[in-house]
mmCIF file of C-alpha atoms in Angstrom:
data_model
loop_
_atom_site.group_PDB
_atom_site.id
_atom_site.type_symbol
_atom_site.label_atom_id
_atom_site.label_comp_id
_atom_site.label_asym_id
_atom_site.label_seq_id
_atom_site.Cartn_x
_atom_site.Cartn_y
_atom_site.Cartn_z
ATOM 1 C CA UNK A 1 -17.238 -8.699 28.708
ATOM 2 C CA UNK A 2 -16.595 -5.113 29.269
ATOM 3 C CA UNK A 3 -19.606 -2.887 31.066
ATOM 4 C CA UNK A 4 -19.734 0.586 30.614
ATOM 5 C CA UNK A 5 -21.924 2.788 32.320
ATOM 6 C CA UNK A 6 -23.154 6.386 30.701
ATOM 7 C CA UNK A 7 -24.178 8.860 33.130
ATOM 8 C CA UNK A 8 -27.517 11.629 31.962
ATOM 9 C CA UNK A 9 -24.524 13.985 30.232
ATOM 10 C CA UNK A 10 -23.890 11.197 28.137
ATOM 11 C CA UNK A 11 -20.244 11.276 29.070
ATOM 12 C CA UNK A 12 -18.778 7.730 29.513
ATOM 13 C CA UNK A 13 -18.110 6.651 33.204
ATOM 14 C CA UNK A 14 -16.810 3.999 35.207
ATOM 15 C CA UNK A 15 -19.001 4.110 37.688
ATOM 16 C CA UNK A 16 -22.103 2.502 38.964
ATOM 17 C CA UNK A 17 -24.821 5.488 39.722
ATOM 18 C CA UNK A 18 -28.625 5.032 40.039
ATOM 19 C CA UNK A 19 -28.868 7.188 37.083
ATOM 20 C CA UNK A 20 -27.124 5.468 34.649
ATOM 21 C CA UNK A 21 -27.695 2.951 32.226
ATOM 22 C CA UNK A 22 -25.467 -0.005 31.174
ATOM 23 C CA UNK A 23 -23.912 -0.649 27.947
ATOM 24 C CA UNK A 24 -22.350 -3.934 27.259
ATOM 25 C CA UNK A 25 -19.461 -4.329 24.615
ATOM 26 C CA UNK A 26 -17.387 -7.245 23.756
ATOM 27 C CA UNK A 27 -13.755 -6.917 23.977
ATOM 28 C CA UNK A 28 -13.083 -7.168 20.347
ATOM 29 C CA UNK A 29 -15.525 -4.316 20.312
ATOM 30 C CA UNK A 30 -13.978 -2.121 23.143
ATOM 31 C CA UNK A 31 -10.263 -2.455 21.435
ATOM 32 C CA UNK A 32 -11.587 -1.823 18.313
ATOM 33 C CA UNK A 33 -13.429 1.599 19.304
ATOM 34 C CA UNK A 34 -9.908 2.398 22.258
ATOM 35 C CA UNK A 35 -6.985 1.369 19.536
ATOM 36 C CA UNK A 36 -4.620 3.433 22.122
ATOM 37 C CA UNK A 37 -5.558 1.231 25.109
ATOM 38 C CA UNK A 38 -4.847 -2.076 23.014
ATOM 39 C CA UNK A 39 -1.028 -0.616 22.231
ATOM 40 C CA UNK A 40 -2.603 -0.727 18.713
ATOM 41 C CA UNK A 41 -2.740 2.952 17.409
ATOM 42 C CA UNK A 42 0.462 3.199 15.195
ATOM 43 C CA UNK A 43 1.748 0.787 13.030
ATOM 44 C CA UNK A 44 5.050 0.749 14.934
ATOM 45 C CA UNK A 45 3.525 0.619 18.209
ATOM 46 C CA UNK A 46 1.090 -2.253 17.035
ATOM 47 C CA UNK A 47 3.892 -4.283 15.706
ATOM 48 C CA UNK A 48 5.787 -4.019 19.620
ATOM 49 C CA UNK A 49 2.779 -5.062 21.182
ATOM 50 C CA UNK A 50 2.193 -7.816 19.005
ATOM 51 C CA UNK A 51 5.919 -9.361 19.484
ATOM 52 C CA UNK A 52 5.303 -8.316 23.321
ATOM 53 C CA UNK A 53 2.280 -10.116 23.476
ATOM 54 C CA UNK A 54 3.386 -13.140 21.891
ATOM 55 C CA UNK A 55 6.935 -13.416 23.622
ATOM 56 C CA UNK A 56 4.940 -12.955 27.017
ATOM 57 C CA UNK A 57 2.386 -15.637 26.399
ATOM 58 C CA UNK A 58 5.231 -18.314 25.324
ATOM 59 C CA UNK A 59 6.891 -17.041 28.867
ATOM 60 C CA UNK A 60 3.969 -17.642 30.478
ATOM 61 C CA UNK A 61 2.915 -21.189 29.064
ATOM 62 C CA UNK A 62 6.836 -22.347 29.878
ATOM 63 C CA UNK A 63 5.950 -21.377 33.623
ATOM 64 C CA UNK A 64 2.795 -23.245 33.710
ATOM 65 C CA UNK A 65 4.512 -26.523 33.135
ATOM 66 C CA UNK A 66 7.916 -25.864 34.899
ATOM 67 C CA UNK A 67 9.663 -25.298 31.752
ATOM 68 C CA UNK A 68 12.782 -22.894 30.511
ATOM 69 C CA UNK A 69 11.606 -21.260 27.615
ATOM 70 C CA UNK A 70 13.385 -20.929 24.656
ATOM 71 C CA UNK A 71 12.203 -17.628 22.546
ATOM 72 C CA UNK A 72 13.764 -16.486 19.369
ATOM 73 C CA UNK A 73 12.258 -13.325 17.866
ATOM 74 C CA UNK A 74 13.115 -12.397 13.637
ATOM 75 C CA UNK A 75 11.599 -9.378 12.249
ATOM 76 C CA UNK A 76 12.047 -8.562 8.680
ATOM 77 C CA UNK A 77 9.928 -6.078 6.185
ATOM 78 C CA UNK A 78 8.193 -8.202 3.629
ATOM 79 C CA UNK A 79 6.736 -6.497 0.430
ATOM 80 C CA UNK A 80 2.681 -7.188 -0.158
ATOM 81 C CA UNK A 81 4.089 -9.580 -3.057
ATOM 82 C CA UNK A 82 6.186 -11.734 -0.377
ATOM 83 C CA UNK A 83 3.187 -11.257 2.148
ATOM 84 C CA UNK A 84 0.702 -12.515 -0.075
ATOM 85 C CA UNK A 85 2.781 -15.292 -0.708
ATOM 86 C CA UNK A 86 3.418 -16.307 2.887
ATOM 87 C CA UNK A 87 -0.466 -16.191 3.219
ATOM 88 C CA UNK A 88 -1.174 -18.482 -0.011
ATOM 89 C CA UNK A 89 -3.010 -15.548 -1.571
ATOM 90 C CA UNK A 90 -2.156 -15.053 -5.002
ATOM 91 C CA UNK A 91 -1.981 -11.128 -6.804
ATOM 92 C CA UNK A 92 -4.524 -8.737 -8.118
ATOM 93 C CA UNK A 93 -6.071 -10.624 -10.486
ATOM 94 C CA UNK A 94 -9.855 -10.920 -10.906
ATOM 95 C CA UNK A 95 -9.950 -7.574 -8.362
ATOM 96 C CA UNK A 96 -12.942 -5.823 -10.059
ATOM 97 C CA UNK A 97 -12.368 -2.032 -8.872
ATOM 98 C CA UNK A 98 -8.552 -1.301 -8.763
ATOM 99 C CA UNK A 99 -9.078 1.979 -7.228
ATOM 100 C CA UNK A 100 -10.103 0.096 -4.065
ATOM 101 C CA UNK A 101 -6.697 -0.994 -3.530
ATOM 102 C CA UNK A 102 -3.694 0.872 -2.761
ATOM 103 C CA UNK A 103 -0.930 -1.228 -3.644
ATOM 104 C CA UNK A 104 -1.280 -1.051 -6.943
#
């Protein structure tokens, strides 16, 4: 867990001071509120960090057990019609407020 420490200006700190109280987030929670940190604040950036991420922990998992690695990376665009299809989720139908969604 992440600690984070706010000082009496309310500013958010680092540090450890008398004065100051601590709040305790989860790291789903810090990420979520510090997109930038994560490598997650633009859809380009997010999908780098994603293939980054996942090529790095395959690297490292081949190293724990003495292993070459073998890594093969394929990007393509899907459409929401071929993503929903990947993910077994079928179209629009039974959606009660259309205007919710965007892709349509």
């Amino acid at each position: 867990k992440f600690f984070f420490y706010k000082n009496r200006f309310s500013q958010p700190t680092m540090g450890k001071h008398k004065s100051e109280t601590a709040q305790q987030k989860s790291p789903a929670e810090f990420f979520a509120s510090n997109q930038a940190i994560a490598g997650f604040d633009n859809p380009g950036k997010s999908l780098y960090t994603t293939i980054r991420e996942l090529v790095e922990n395959g690297l490292d998992a081949a190293e724990s057990i003495g292993s070459l690695p073998e890594v093969n990376v394929t990007v393509e665009e899907l459409s929401r019609e071929e993503f929903n299809r990947y993910r077994g989720v079928k179209g629009a139908e039974g959606r009660k407020d259309e205007s919710l969604f965007k892709d349509r």
